[in-house]
Structures are given as C-alpha cells and as structure tokens.
XYZ file of C-alpha atoms in Angstrom:
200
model
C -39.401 87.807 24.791
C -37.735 90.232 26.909
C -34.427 89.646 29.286
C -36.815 89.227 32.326
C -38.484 86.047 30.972
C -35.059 84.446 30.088
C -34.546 80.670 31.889
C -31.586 79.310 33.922
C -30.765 77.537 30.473
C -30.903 80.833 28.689
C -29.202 82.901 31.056
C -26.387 80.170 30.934
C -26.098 80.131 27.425
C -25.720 83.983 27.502
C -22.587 83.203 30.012
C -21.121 80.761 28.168
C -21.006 83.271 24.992
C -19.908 85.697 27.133
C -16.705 84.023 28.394
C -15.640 82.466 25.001
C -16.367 86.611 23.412
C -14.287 87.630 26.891
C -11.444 85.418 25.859
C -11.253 86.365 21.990
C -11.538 89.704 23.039
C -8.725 89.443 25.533
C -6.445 87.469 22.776
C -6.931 90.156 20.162
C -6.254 92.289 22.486
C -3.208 91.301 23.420
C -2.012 90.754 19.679
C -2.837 94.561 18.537
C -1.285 95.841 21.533
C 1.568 93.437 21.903
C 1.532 92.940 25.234
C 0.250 90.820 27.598
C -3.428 91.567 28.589
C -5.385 89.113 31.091
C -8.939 89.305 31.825
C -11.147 88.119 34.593
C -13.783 86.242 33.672
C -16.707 88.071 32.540
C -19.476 88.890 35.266
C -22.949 88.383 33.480
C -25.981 90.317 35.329
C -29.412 90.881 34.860
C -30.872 94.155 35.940
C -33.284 96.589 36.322
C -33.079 100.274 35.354
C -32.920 101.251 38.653
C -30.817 98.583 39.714
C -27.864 99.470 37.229
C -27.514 103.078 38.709
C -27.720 101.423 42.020
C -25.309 98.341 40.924
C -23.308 99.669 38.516
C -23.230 103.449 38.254
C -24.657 106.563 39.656
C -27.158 108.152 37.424
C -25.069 111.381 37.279
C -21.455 109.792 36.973
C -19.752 111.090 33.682
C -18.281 108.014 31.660
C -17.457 107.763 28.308
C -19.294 105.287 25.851
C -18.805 103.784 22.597
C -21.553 102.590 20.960
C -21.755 100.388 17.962
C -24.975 99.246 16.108
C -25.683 95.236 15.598
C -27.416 94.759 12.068
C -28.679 91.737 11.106
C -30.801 88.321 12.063
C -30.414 90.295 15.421
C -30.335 93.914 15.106
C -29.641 96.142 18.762
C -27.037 97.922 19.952
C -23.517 97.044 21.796
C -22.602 99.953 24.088
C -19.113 99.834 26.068
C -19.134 102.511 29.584
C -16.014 103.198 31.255
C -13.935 105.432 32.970
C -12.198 108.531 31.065
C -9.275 106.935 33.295
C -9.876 103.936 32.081
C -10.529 105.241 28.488
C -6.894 107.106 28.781
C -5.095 104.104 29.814
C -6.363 101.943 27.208
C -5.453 104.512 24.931
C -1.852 105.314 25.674
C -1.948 101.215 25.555
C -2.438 101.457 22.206
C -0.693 104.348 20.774
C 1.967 103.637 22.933
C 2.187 107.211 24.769
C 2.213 107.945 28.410
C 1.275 111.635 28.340
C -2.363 111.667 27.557
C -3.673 113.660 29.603
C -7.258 114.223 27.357
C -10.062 112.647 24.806
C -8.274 114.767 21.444
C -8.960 112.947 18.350
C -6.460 110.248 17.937
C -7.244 109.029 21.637
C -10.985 108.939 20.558
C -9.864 107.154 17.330
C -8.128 104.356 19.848
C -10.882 103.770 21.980
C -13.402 103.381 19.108
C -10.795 100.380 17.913
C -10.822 98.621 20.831
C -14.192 98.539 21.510
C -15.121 97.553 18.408
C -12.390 94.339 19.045
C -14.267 93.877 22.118
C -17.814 94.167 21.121
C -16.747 92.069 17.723
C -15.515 89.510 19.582
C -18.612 89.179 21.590
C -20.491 89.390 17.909
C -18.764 86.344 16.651
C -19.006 84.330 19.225
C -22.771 84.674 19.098
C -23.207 84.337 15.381
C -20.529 80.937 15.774
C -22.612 79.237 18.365
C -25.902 80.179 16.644
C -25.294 80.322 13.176
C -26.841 84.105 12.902
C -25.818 86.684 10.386
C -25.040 89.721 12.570
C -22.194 92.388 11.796
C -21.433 95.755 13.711
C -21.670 99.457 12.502
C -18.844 102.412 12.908
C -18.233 102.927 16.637
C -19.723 105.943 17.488
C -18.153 108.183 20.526
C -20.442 109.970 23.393
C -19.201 111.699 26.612
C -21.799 112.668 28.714
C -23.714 111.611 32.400
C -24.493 107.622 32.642
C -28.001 108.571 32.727
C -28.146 110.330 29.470
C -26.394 107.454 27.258
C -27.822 104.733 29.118
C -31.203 106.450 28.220
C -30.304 107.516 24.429
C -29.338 103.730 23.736
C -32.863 102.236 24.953
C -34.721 105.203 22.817
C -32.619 103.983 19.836
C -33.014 100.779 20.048
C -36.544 100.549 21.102
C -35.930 98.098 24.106
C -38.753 98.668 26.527
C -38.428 95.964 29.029
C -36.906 97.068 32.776
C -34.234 93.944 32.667
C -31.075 94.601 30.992
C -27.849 92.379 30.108
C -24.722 93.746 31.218
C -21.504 92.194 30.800
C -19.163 93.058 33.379
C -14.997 93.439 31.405
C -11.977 93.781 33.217
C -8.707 93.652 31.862
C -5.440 92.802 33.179
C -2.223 94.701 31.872
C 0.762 94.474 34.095
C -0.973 94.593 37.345
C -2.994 97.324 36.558
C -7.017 96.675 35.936
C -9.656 98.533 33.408
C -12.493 98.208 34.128
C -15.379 98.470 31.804
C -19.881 97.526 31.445
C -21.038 96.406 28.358
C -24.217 96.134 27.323
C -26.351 94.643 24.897
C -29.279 96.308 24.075
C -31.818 94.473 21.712
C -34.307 95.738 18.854
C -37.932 94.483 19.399
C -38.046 90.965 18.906
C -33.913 90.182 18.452
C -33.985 88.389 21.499
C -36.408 86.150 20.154
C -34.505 85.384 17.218
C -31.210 84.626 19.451
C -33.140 82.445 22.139
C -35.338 80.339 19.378
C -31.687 79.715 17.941
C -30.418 77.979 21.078
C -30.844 74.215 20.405
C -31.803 73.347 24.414
C-alpha cells in the first residue's frame, strides 16, 4: 500500500495520531525548556513530489534537516525541515543563549534533541494506538538544498510512491512562531503493517 491508496478512515487515523504526537511533543517541550511552548494544531497533507516544492518549499531553498531512522514492526525514516532561523531560535531556546548567530556544534547537538522529542513523540503515539514495536535511531544532522535531502531520504528508505505524508509543526513561544515539515517516510511495505493495524 502506498500513501496514495490511503481512505478517508486512514487518512483520519493518521490525523488523529498526529495531534495526540503534536501535543506530547508540545508538553515535553515545554518541560525541557521550561517555558511555555504552544502549538497549533498539526496540518496533515498528502502530496506529490512536485507538489511539496510547489506547497511547501522551493526545490533550491537551503533548510536544515534532522533525520532519524524508525526500526521496527515499521521501519522508515522521520525527517524534520526547517529554517536555519528557525533552527537558531529553537536552539538558543534550549541552551538558553541569545547570541547564536551559527550551526557550531553544541547548537547542532540542541537541534538533534529536540527533534528527536518531536519525532519520539509522534513514535509513541503510533506504537500506543497500534500496539507496534517501533523505536528511533541517533538523529543525524544535514544542511543542504530541500531538493537534495528530500531526495537522499526517499533513496534511503526505498519509498517509491509520488504521495508523501507531511506533518505540518508550529510552535508557539512567547508570541513568536517556528515553524517546521515533518515527514514520514516509509520502508517498502511499513505502511502496510501500520494500516492492517488500524482496527476500522
């Protein structure tokens, strides 16, 4: 089964996960950084390749990406896109400075623990509601044009059909939004696995 044979029941499912994984995500958030961080609720889309760089980036925008391996009853990969303004201000969020100016390797070090609290929370609420086994890798760190990841994380995962799951984030912290795509790219045949677990 790929993304583009998903039904209205499916594709709601997905949302509901989604917003409960928004909410923990939000929550832990909040309790590593000690502040108050809201979030909107999570916009779930469907799209094509060519839809995303339309939709959601240019092809030749440079983000920054963390990407963290799924291993388990559903094996793919989780990969968070953002900003580097976004990816600074999350940063000095967490290590509680205000003059990062650039990605050196404690600011790297952040972001790769707050996306994996992000993409975690996500993780459990999955494996919760559908009683899979599934546990993330190390974060990994990439810097390059949207293109280029977008493209290394379908090679890697071996995900060959044109409709993919992104999961709109954006955080709240004292008036000031970050905004950031995640997306869930599957291994051959984990999307069967995850929709034959959905008890419809």
């Amino acid at each position: 089964m790929s993304f583009s044979e998903l039904t209205p029941i499916h594709y709601d499912f997905l949302k509901e996960v989604t917003n409960i994984g928004g909410g923990n995500a939000a929550t832990s958030l909040a309790q590593l950084l000690n502040k108050r961080i809201d979030m909107e609720v999570p916009t779930v889309r469907l799209l094509s390749y060519d839809e995303i760089f339309t939709n959601i980036k240019e092809e030749e925008s440079p983000v920054i990406a963390i990407s963290l391996k799924v291993l388990g009853d559903a094996p793919g990969i989780f990969l968070f896109v953002l900003e580097e303004k976004y990816a600074l201000h999350l940063a000095k969020l967490l290590l509680g400075k205000e003059d990062l100016k650039e990605l050196d390797d404690m600011v790297v070090s952040a972001l790769k623990e707050v996306v994996n609290i992000i993409a975690s929370s996500y993780i459990n609420a999955l494996t919760r509601m559908l009683n899979l086994n599934m546990v993330s890798s190390v974060p990994q760190f990439s810097k390059d044009m949207f293109g280029a990841i977008l493209t290394t994380a379908y090679i890697e995962s071996g995900y060959i059909d044109d409709k993919q799951l992104i999961i709109e984030n954006i955080f709240i912290e004292d008036n000031k939004k970050i905004n950031g795509y995640l997306f869930f790219i599957p291994s051959p045949n984990s999307l069967d696995t995850i929709i034959s677990s959905i008890n419809i």
